[in-house]
Amino acid sequence: MKSIAVIGGGVTGVTTAYALAKRGLSVTLFEKHRYAAMETSFANGGQLSASNAEVWTNWSTILKGIKWMLKSDAPLLVSPKPSWHKVSWFAEFIASIPHYRQNTIDTARLAIAAREHLFACAQAEGVEFDLKRQGILHIYRDQEGFEHAREVSKLLAAGGLTRRAVTPGEMRAIEPTLAGTYYGGYYTESDSTGDIHKFTLGMAAAIERLGVRCIYGQDVAELHSDGTQASVTVGAREQRQTHTFDALVVCAGVASRAFAAQLGDRVNIYPVKGYSITVHLPDESSQLAAPNVSLLDDETKLVTSRLGTDRFRVAGTAEFNGFNKDIRADRIRPLIDWVNQCFPGVNTRQVVPWAGLRPMMPNMMPRLGRGRRGNVFYNTGHGHLGWTLSAVTADMVGDVVQDAMRGVKVLRPSMRLV
């Protein structure tokens, strides 16, 4: 039986370990925290959203970033502090703008395929994660935003996704608790929401039942491969231990760039910070005033999900500020204000803030498949759609690893999906 190391215990690493174990491989998962899903997979926006497949690589994103650079509560905030990593990332981001259309279509296709994979494995393993299949409503306050959404809908349709324009009156019927004045919206009935942390923990228990060895609480210090054997070194100084495997898969989120460099690959992931608040709904009036249908507010770039009866998640914003994970009050305040404005009946006395780093590639497409060495593989860089895409990319990489372990010749060194 071939042995495979999976680096990273977030949703991507856990689903990758699951896909490999189901293919009969001997899998060991390494995670630096004591538990799975303690970083970016802890408290995201909760959306499983093919309707949010539009990539960011367009000139409007650049212009908004420049306009908002000195506005601390802006939806997109770029720290003016320079670094080679940031400069090189934005240079590649701009170079990817001509591929905006095709990358959006490809991402929509992936997201649609991912749904069935995720629902199937959750059902097979009995994983409960506050799944709510009531669609996602995109809301627009002005004609400009609504018209842009019309063009995006054409690209999503080319990728196989159906969503429909709705009037303000229809928006009220879809989500009666929503307050405010809107120009219109787009509703995707096939999208859904859930708790990424619960899902990942459930799948982490499932992989252990399948025989995956999960090594928690161990910092991976070094990865090495000579093309036929791979090694994973954990610990510091005299406590270091080295484990050897036939192959390894890097699913380490924002740490993937540094690990790839050790393995001779360039994976130019940048950590893009996002914030969320979990609003606890302690009384019946708050529970009745909170939405059941998931929302995406295009102007503020905020998304919502209802997690069970007594929790409401609001998340969003993008901050380019290196590996800083500080939770800033001036970035959290707009999320609370948004809840107060759009859902005034919700009690916001019990709000839990959180910040996580999205692993984002410059072209907004995940880095999948082989590295330069034949026994090194990647499933990382999913950006703002990590949970949405995780189940299908895990399955895709599982096929590539299985073929490689069987000695099947693979013509392409990687699966970049461009």
CSV table of C-alpha atoms in Angstrom, one decimal:
chain,number,residue,atom,x,y,z
A,1,MET,CA,0.0,0.0,0.0
A,2,LYS,CA,1.4,3.4,-1.0
A,3,SER,CA,1.9,5.9,1.8
A,4,ILE,CA,0.8,9.5,1.3
A,5,ALA,CA,1.3,12.5,3.6
A,6,VAL,CA,-1.2,15.3,3.6
A,7,ILE,CA,0.0,18.6,4.9
A,8,GLY,CA,-2.8,20.7,6.5
A,9,GLY,CA,-5.9,19.9,8.5
A,10,GLY,CA,-8.3,22.5,7.1
A,11,VAL,CA,-11.3,21.6,4.9
A,12,THR,CA,-9.0,21.1,1.9
A,13,GLY,CA,-6.6,18.8,3.7
A,14,VAL,CA,-9.3,16.8,5.4
A,15,THR,CA,-11.3,16.2,2.2
A,16,THR,CA,-8.1,15.4,0.3
A,17,ALA,CA,-7.2,12.8,3.0
A,18,TYR,CA,-10.7,11.4,2.7
A,19,ALA,CA,-10.4,11.1,-1.1
A,20,LEU,CA,-7.1,9.3,-0.9
A,21,ALA,CA,-8.2,7.0,1.9
A,22,LYS,CA,-11.3,6.0,-0.2
A,23,ARG,CA,-8.9,5.1,-3.0
A,24,GLY,CA,-7.1,2.6,-0.7
A,25,LEU,CA,-4.0,4.6,0.0
A,26,SER,CA,-2.2,4.8,3.4
A,27,VAL,CA,-2.7,8.4,4.5
A,28,THR,CA,-1.1,10.4,7.3
A,29,LEU,CA,-2.4,14.0,7.9
A,30,PHE,CA,-0.3,16.6,9.6
A,31,GLU,CA,-1.8,19.6,11.3
A,32,LYS,CA,-0.1,22.1,13.6
A,33,HIS,CA,-3.1,22.7,15.8
A,34,ARG,CA,-4.6,20.3,18.3
A,35,TYR,CA,-7.7,19.9,16.2
A,36,ALA,CA,-8.8,20.2,12.5
A,37,ALA,CA,-10.3,23.4,11.1
A,38,MET,CA,-8.8,25.9,13.5
A,39,GLU,CA,-7.7,28.5,11.0
A,40,THR,CA,-9.3,29.5,7.7
A,41,SER,CA,-11.9,26.7,8.1
A,42,PHE,CA,-13.0,27.9,11.5
A,43,ALA,CA,-15.6,30.7,10.9
A,44,ASN,CA,-16.0,31.7,7.2
A,45,GLY,CA,-19.1,33.1,5.6
A,46,GLY,CA,-20.8,29.6,5.4
A,47,GLN,CA,-21.8,29.8,1.7
A,48,LEU,CA,-21.5,26.9,-0.7
A,49,SER,CA,-21.9,29.4,-3.5
A,50,ALA,CA,-21.5,28.6,-7.2
A,51,SER,CA,-23.2,32.0,-7.7
A,52,ASN,CA,-20.1,33.7,-6.2
A,53,ALA,CA,-17.8,32.1,-8.8
A,54,GLU,CA,-16.9,35.4,-10.4
A,55,VAL,CA,-13.1,35.8,-10.1
A,56,TRP,CA,-11.7,39.2,-9.0
A,57,THR,CA,-9.3,39.7,-11.8
A,58,ASN,CA,-10.8,42.7,-13.5
A,59,TRP,CA,-9.8,46.4,-13.7
A,60,SER,CA,-12.7,47.5,-11.4
A,61,THR,CA,-11.1,45.5,-8.5
A,62,ILE,CA,-7.8,47.4,-9.0
A,63,LEU,CA,-9.6,50.8,-9.2
A,64,LYS,CA,-11.6,50.1,-6.0
A,65,GLY,CA,-8.4,49.0,-4.2
A,66,ILE,CA,-6.7,52.3,-5.1
A,67,LYS,CA,-9.8,54.3,-4.1
A,68,TRP,CA,-10.3,52.6,-0.8
A,69,MET,CA,-6.6,52.4,0.2
A,70,LEU,CA,-6.8,55.0,2.9
A,71,LYS,CA,-10.3,54.1,4.1
A,72,SER,CA,-10.0,51.8,7.1
A,73,ASP,CA,-13.5,50.3,6.9
A,74,ALA,CA,-13.4,49.7,3.1
A,75,PRO,CA,-14.6,46.3,1.8
A,76,LEU,CA,-11.2,45.9,0.0
A,77,LEU,CA,-8.2,47.3,1.9
A,78,VAL,CA,-4.6,47.1,0.6
A,79,SER,CA,-1.9,48.1,3.0
A,80,PRO,CA,0.5,50.5,1.3
A,81,LYS,CA,3.5,48.8,2.9
A,82,PRO,CA,5.4,47.3,0.0
A,83,SER,CA,6.9,43.8,-0.2
A,84,TRP,CA,8.2,41.7,-3.0
A,85,HIS,CA,5.6,39.1,-2.4
A,86,LYS,CA,2.7,41.6,-2.6
A,87,VAL,CA,4.2,43.3,-5.7
A,88,SER,CA,4.8,40.1,-7.6
A,89,TRP,CA,1.3,38.8,-6.7
A,90,PHE,CA,-0.4,42.0,-8.0
A,91,ALA,CA,1.7,41.9,-11.1
A,92,GLU,CA,0.4,38.3,-11.8
A,93,PHE,CA,-3.1,39.4,-10.8
A,94,ILE,CA,-3.0,42.1,-13.5
A,95,ALA,CA,-1.6,39.6,-16.0
A,96,SER,CA,-4.5,37.3,-15.4
A,97,ILE,CA,-7.2,40.0,-16.2
A,98,PRO,CA,-7.5,38.8,-19.9
A,99,HIS,CA,-8.5,35.3,-18.5
A,100,TYR,CA,-11.3,36.8,-16.3
A,101,ARG,CA,-14.1,35.4,-18.4
A,102,GLN,CA,-12.9,31.9,-18.9
A,103,ASN,CA,-11.7,31.6,-15.2
A,104,THR,CA,-15.2,32.7,-14.0
A,105,ILE,CA,-16.9,30.1,-16.3
A,106,ASP,CA,-14.4,27.3,-15.1
A,107,THR,CA,-14.9,28.2,-11.5
A,108,ALA,CA,-18.7,28.0,-11.9
A,109,ARG,CA,-18.4,24.5,-13.4
A,110,LEU,CA,-16.2,23.4,-10.6
A,111,ALA,CA,-18.5,24.8,-7.9
A,112,ILE,CA,-21.5,23.0,-9.4
A,113,ALA,CA,-19.6,19.7,-9.5
A,114,ALA,CA,-18.4,20.2,-6.0
A,115,ARG,CA,-21.9,20.3,-4.5
A,116,GLU,CA,-22.7,16.7,-5.3
A,117,HIS,CA,-19.3,15.5,-4.0
A,118,LEU,CA,-19.7,17.4,-0.7
A,119,PHE,CA,-23.3,16.4,-0.1
A,120,ALA,CA,-22.5,12.8,-1.0
A,121,CYS,CA,-19.6,12.4,1.4
A,122,ALA,CA,-21.4,14.2,4.2
A,123,GLN,CA,-24.4,11.9,3.8
A,124,ALA,CA,-22.2,8.8,3.5
A,125,GLU,CA,-20.4,9.7,6.8
A,126,GLY,CA,-23.4,11.1,8.7
A,127,VAL,CA,-21.9,14.5,9.0
A,128,GLU,CA,-24.3,17.2,10.3
A,129,PHE,CA,-23.2,20.8,9.6
A,130,ASP,CA,-26.3,23.0,9.8
A,131,LEU,CA,-26.9,22.6,6.0
A,132,LYS,CA,-29.6,24.9,4.7
A,133,ARG,CA,-30.6,24.5,1.1
A,134,GLN,CA,-32.6,27.7,0.6
A,135,GLY,CA,-30.5,29.4,-2.0
A,136,ILE,CA,-28.5,32.6,-2.1
A,137,LEU,CA,-29.9,36.0,-2.8
A,138,HIS,CA,-27.5,38.7,-4.2
A,139,ILE,CA,-28.8,42.2,-3.4
A,140,TYR,CA,-28.0,45.4,-5.3
A,141,ARG,CA,-28.7,49.0,-4.2
A,142,ASP,CA,-28.1,50.7,-7.6
A,143,GLN,CA,-28.6,50.0,-11.3
A,144,GLU,CA,-24.8,49.9,-12.0
A,145,GLY,CA,-24.3,46.9,-9.6
A,146,PHE,CA,-27.4,45.2,-11.0
A,147,GLU,CA,-26.3,45.6,-14.6
A,148,HIS,CA,-22.8,44.2,-13.7
A,149,ALA,CA,-24.6,41.2,-12.2
A,150,ARG,CA,-26.5,40.7,-15.4
A,151,GLU,CA,-23.2,40.3,-17.3
A,152,VAL,CA,-21.8,38.0,-14.6
A,153,SER,CA,-25.0,35.9,-14.9
A,154,LYS,CA,-24.2,35.2,-18.5
A,155,LEU,CA,-20.8,33.8,-17.6
A,156,LEU,CA,-22.3,31.7,-14.8
A,157,ALA,CA,-24.8,30.4,-17.3
A,158,ALA,CA,-22.0,29.4,-19.6
A,159,GLY,CA,-20.6,27.4,-16.7
A,160,GLY,CA,-24.0,25.7,-16.2
A,161,LEU,CA,-25.4,27.7,-13.3
A,162,THR,CA,-29.0,29.0,-13.4
A,163,ARG,CA,-29.9,32.1,-11.4
A,164,ARG,CA,-32.7,34.6,-12.0
A,165,ALA,CA,-33.2,38.3,-11.6
A,166,VAL,CA,-35.7,39.4,-9.0
A,167,THR,CA,-37.5,42.6,-8.3
A,168,PRO,CA,-37.5,44.3,-4.9
A,169,GLY,CA,-40.9,42.9,-4.3
A,170,GLU,CA,-39.7,39.4,-5.1
A,171,MET,CA,-36.7,39.9,-2.8
A,172,ARG,CA,-39.1,40.6,0.1
A,173,ALA,CA,-41.0,37.4,-0.7
A,174,ILE,CA,-37.7,35.4,-0.8
A,175,GLU,CA,-36.4,36.9,2.5
A,176,PRO,CA,-39.1,38.9,4.4
A,177,THR,CA,-36.8,40.0,7.2
A,178,LEU,CA,-34.5,42.1,4.9
A,179,ALA,CA,-34.9,45.8,5.6
A,180,GLY,CA,-33.7,48.6,3.3
A,181,THR,CA,-34.2,49.9,-0.2
A,182,TYR,CA,-32.8,48.0,-3.2
A,183,TYR,CA,-32.7,48.3,-7.0
A,184,GLY,CA,-33.1,44.5,-7.5
A,185,GLY,CA,-31.4,41.2,-6.9
A,186,TYR,CA,-30.4,37.8,-8.3
A,187,TYR,CA,-31.5,34.6,-6.7
A,188,THR,CA,-29.7,31.2,-7.0
A,189,GLU,CA,-32.0,28.5,-5.7
A,190,SER,CA,-29.5,25.7,-6.0
A,191,ASP,CA,-26.9,27.3,-3.7
A,192,SER,CA,-26.7,26.5,0.0
A,193,THR,CA,-25.0,27.3,3.4
A,194,GLY,CA,-23.7,25.5,6.4
A,195,ASP,CA,-21.0,25.5,9.1
A,196,ILE,CA,-17.6,24.8,7.6
A,197,HIS,CA,-16.1,24.0,11.1
A,198,LYS,CA,-18.7,21.4,11.9
A,199,PHE,CA,-18.3,19.9,8.4
A,200,THR,CA,-14.6,19.6,8.7
A,201,LEU,CA,-14.6,18.2,12.2
A,202,GLY,CA,-17.1,15.6,11.0
A,203,MET,CA,-15.0,14.7,8.1
A,204,ALA,CA,-11.9,14.6,10.3
A,205,ALA,CA,-13.6,12.0,12.4
A,206,ALA,CA,-14.6,10.1,9.3
A,207,ILE,CA,-11.0,9.9,7.9
A,208,GLU,CA,-9.8,8.4,11.2
A,209,ARG,CA,-12.5,5.8,10.9
A,210,LEU,CA,-11.1,5.0,7.5
A,211,GLY,CA,-7.7,4.5,8.9
A,212,VAL,CA,-6.0,7.8,8.3
A,213,ARG,CA,-3.4,8.6,10.9
A,214,CYS,CA,-3.9,12.2,12.0
A,215,ILE,CA,-0.9,13.8,13.7
A,216,TYR,CA,-2.2,17.0,15.4
A,217,GLY,CA,-0.2,19.6,17.4
A,218,GLN,CA,2.9,19.1,15.3
A,219,ASP,CA,4.4,22.0,13.3
A,220,VAL,CA,5.8,20.9,10.0
A,221,ALA,CA,9.3,22.3,9.8
A,222,GLU,CA,10.5,20.9,6.5
A,223,LEU,CA,9.3,19.0,3.5
A,224,HIS,CA,11.7,17.2,1.1
A,225,SER,CA,11.4,15.0,-2.0
A,226,ASP,CA,13.9,13.3,-4.3
A,227,GLY,CA,11.1,12.3,-6.7
A,228,THR,CA,10.7,8.8,-5.4
A,229,GLN,CA,10.5,9.3,-1.6
A,230,ALA,CA,9.2,12.2,0.4
A,231,SER,CA,9.9,13.2,3.9
A,232,VAL,CA,8.1,15.4,6.5
A,233,THR,CA,10.0,16.8,9.4
A,234,VAL,CA,8.1,18.0,12.4
A,235,GLY,CA,9.1,19.7,15.7
A,236,ALA,CA,11.9,22.0,16.6
A,237,ARG,CA,15.6,21.4,17.4
A,238,GLU,CA,16.3,18.3,19.4
A,239,GLN,CA,12.6,17.2,19.3
A,240,ARG,CA,12.6,17.0,15.5
A,241,GLN,CA,11.2,13.8,13.9
A,242,THR,CA,11.3,12.9,10.3
A,243,HIS,CA,8.6,10.7,8.7
A,244,THR,CA,9.0,9.2,5.2
A,245,PHE,CA,6.3,8.5,2.6
A,246,ASP,CA,5.9,7.5,-1.1
A,247,ALA,CA,4.4,10.9,-1.8
A,248,LEU,CA,2.9,14.0,-0.2
A,249,VAL,CA,0.1,16.5,-0.9
A,250,VAL,CA,0.4,20.1,0.2
A,251,CYS,CA,-3.0,21.5,1.4
A,252,ALA,CA,-1.5,24.0,3.8
A,253,GLY,CA,-3.4,27.2,2.9
A,254,VAL,CA,-1.3,30.3,3.2
A,255,ALA,CA,1.7,28.2,4.3
A,256,SER,CA,1.7,26.4,1.0
A,257,ARG,CA,3.9,29.0,-0.7
A,258,ALA,CA,6.8,28.4,1.8
A,259,PHE,CA,6.4,24.6,1.6
A,260,ALA,CA,6.3,24.7,-2.2
A,261,ALA,CA,9.6,26.6,-2.2
A,262,GLN,CA,11.2,23.9,-0.1
A,263,LEU,CA,10.1,21.4,-2.8
A,264,GLY,CA,11.4,23.4,-5.7
A,265,ASP,CA,8.0,24.8,-6.8
A,266,ARG,CA,6.6,28.3,-7.0
A,267,VAL,CA,3.1,28.6,-5.7
A,268,ASN,CA,2.5,32.4,-5.4
A,269,ILE,CA,-0.3,32.3,-2.8
A,270,TYR,CA,-1.0,35.6,-0.9
A,271,PRO,CA,-2.8,35.7,2.5
A,272,VAL,CA,-6.0,37.8,2.0
A,273,LYS,CA,-7.5,38.5,5.4
A,274,GLY,CA,-11.3,38.2,5.8
A,275,TYR,CA,-13.4,38.9,8.8
A,276,SER,CA,-16.6,37.4,10.2
A,277,ILE,CA,-18.9,37.9,13.1
A,278,THR,CA,-21.1,35.1,14.6
A,279,VAL,CA,-24.2,36.8,16.0
A,280,HIS,CA,-25.8,34.7,18.7
A,281,LEU,CA,-29.6,34.8,18.7
A,282,PRO,CA,-30.5,34.4,22.4
A,283,ASP,CA,-34.3,35.1,22.2
A,284,GLU,CA,-37.2,34.2,20.0
A,285,SER,CA,-37.6,37.7,18.6
A,286,SER,CA,-34.0,37.7,17.3
A,287,GLN,CA,-34.4,34.3,15.8
A,288,LEU,CA,-37.6,35.4,13.9
A,289,ALA,CA,-35.8,38.7,12.8
A,290,ALA,CA,-32.7,36.9,11.4
A,291,PRO,CA,-32.8,35.7,7.7
A,292,ASN,CA,-33.0,32.1,6.7
A,293,VAL,CA,-32.0,32.7,3.1
A,294,SER,CA,-28.3,33.5,2.6
A,295,LEU,CA,-27.4,36.9,1.2
A,296,LEU,CA,-24.6,38.5,-0.7
A,297,ASP,CA,-24.5,42.3,-0.5
A,298,ASP,CA,-22.5,43.4,-3.6
A,299,GLU,CA,-21.9,47.0,-2.4
A,300,THR,CA,-20.4,46.0,1.0
A,301,LYS,CA,-19.1,42.6,-0.2
A,302,LEU,CA,-20.7,40.9,2.8
A,303,VAL,CA,-22.2,37.4,2.9
A,304,THR,CA,-24.5,35.8,5.4
A,305,SER,CA,-25.6,32.4,6.5
A,306,ARG,CA,-28.0,31.1,9.1
A,307,LEU,CA,-26.4,28.4,11.2
A,308,GLY,CA,-29.1,26.5,13.0
A,309,THR,CA,-31.7,28.2,15.1
A,310,ASP,CA,-29.6,30.4,17.2
A,311,ARG,CA,-26.6,31.6,15.2
A,312,PHE,CA,-26.2,34.1,12.3
A,313,ARG,CA,-22.9,34.5,10.5
A,314,VAL,CA,-21.9,37.6,8.6
A,315,ALA,CA,-18.5,37.7,6.8
A,316,GLY,CA,-16.6,39.4,4.1
A,317,THR,CA,-14.0,42.2,3.3
A,318,ALA,CA,-10.6,41.6,1.9
A,319,GLU,CA,-7.4,42.9,3.5
A,320,PHE,CA,-4.0,42.7,1.9
A,321,ASN,CA,-1.7,43.0,4.9
A,322,GLY,CA,0.6,40.1,4.9
A,323,PHE,CA,0.2,37.3,7.5
A,324,ASN,CA,-1.3,39.6,10.1
A,325,LYS,CA,-4.3,38.0,11.7
A,326,ASP,CA,-5.2,40.8,14.2
A,327,ILE,CA,-8.9,41.4,14.6
A,328,ARG,CA,-9.3,45.1,14.1
A,329,ALA,CA,-12.3,46.9,15.6
A,330,ASP,CA,-12.6,49.3,12.7
A,331,ARG,CA,-13.0,46.3,10.4
A,332,ILE,CA,-15.5,44.5,12.6
A,333,ARG,CA,-17.7,47.5,13.3
A,334,PRO,CA,-19.1,47.7,9.7
A,335,LEU,CA,-20.3,44.1,9.9
A,336,ILE,CA,-22.2,44.8,13.1
A,337,ASP,CA,-23.6,48.1,11.6
A,338,TRP,CA,-24.7,46.2,8.5
A,339,VAL,CA,-26.7,43.7,10.7
A,340,ASN,CA,-28.3,46.6,12.6
A,341,GLN,CA,-29.3,48.3,9.4
A,342,CYS,CA,-30.5,45.3,7.4
A,343,PHE,CA,-32.0,43.3,10.2
A,344,PRO,CA,-32.9,45.8,13.0
A,345,GLY,CA,-34.8,43.2,15.0
A,346,VAL,CA,-31.7,41.1,15.6
A,347,ASN,CA,-30.1,41.5,19.0
A,348,THR,CA,-26.3,42.2,18.4
A,349,ARG,CA,-25.3,42.2,22.1
A,350,GLN,CA,-23.6,38.8,21.7
A,351,VAL,CA,-21.3,39.0,18.7
A,352,VAL,CA,-18.1,36.9,18.3
A,353,PRO,CA,-15.5,38.4,15.9
A,354,TRP,CA,-13.0,36.3,13.9
A,355,ALA,CA,-10.4,36.8,11.2
A,356,GLY,CA,-8.8,34.3,8.8
A,357,LEU,CA,-6.4,34.3,5.9
A,358,ARG,CA,-7.7,33.2,2.5
A,359,PRO,CA,-5.0,31.4,0.4
A,360,MET,CA,-5.3,33.2,-2.8
A,361,MET,CA,-3.6,32.7,-6.2
A,362,PRO,CA,-3.1,35.7,-8.5
A,363,ASN,CA,-5.4,34.2,-11.1
A,364,MET,CA,-8.0,33.2,-8.5
A,365,MET,CA,-7.8,29.6,-9.5
A,366,PRO,CA,-6.7,26.8,-7.2
A,367,ARG,CA,-3.3,25.2,-7.7
A,368,LEU,CA,-4.0,21.5,-8.3
A,369,GLY,CA,-2.0,18.4,-9.3
A,370,ARG,CA,1.7,17.6,-9.6
A,371,GLY,CA,4.7,19.6,-8.6
A,372,ARG,CA,8.1,19.5,-10.3
A,373,ARG,CA,8.9,16.2,-8.5
A,374,GLY,CA,6.8,13.3,-9.5
A,375,ASN,CA,5.7,12.4,-6.0
A,376,VAL,CA,4.7,16.0,-4.9
A,377,PHE,CA,1.1,17.2,-5.4
A,378,TYR,CA,-0.9,20.3,-4.5
A,379,ASN,CA,-4.4,21.1,-3.6
A,380,THR,CA,-4.3,24.7,-2.4
A,381,GLY,CA,-4.9,28.3,-3.2
A,382,HIS,CA,-8.8,28.2,-3.4
A,383,GLY,CA,-9.2,31.8,-2.2
A,384,HIS,CA,-12.7,32.9,-1.2
A,385,LEU,CA,-14.2,29.6,-2.5
A,386,GLY,CA,-12.2,27.1,-0.4
A,387,TRP,CA,-15.2,25.3,1.1
A,388,THR,CA,-17.3,25.6,-2.0
A,389,LEU,CA,-14.7,23.9,-4.2
A,390,SER,CA,-12.9,21.6,-1.6
A,391,ALA,CA,-14.8,18.4,-2.2
A,392,VAL,CA,-14.3,18.3,-6.0
A,393,THR,CA,-10.7,19.4,-6.0
A,394,ALA,CA,-9.9,16.8,-3.5
A,395,ASP,CA,-11.5,14.2,-5.8
A,396,MET,CA,-9.6,15.5,-8.8
A,397,VAL,CA,-6.2,15.4,-6.9
A,398,GLY,CA,-7.1,12.0,-5.5
A,399,ASP,CA,-7.3,10.7,-9.1
A,400,VAL,CA,-4.0,12.2,-10.0
A,401,VAL,CA,-2.2,10.8,-7.0
A,402,GLN,CA,-3.8,7.4,-7.5
A,403,ASP,CA,-2.7,7.3,-11.1
A,404,ALA,CA,0.8,8.4,-10.2
A,405,MET,CA,1.1,5.7,-7.5
A,406,ARG,CA,0.0,3.1,-10.1
A,407,GLY,CA,2.7,4.4,-12.5
A,408,VAL,CA,0.2,5.8,-15.0
A,409,LYS,CA,1.9,8.5,-17.1
A,410,VAL,CA,0.4,12.0,-16.7
A,411,LEU,CA,1.1,14.3,-19.6
A,412,ARG,CA,0.5,17.6,-17.8
A,413,PRO,CA,2.6,18.4,-14.7
A,414,SER,CA,-0.2,20.2,-13.0
A,415,MET,CA,-3.9,21.0,-13.2
A,416,ARG,CA,-4.1,24.8,-13.2
A,417,LEU,CA,-7.6,25.0,-14.7
A,418,VAL,CA,-6.8,28.0,-17.0
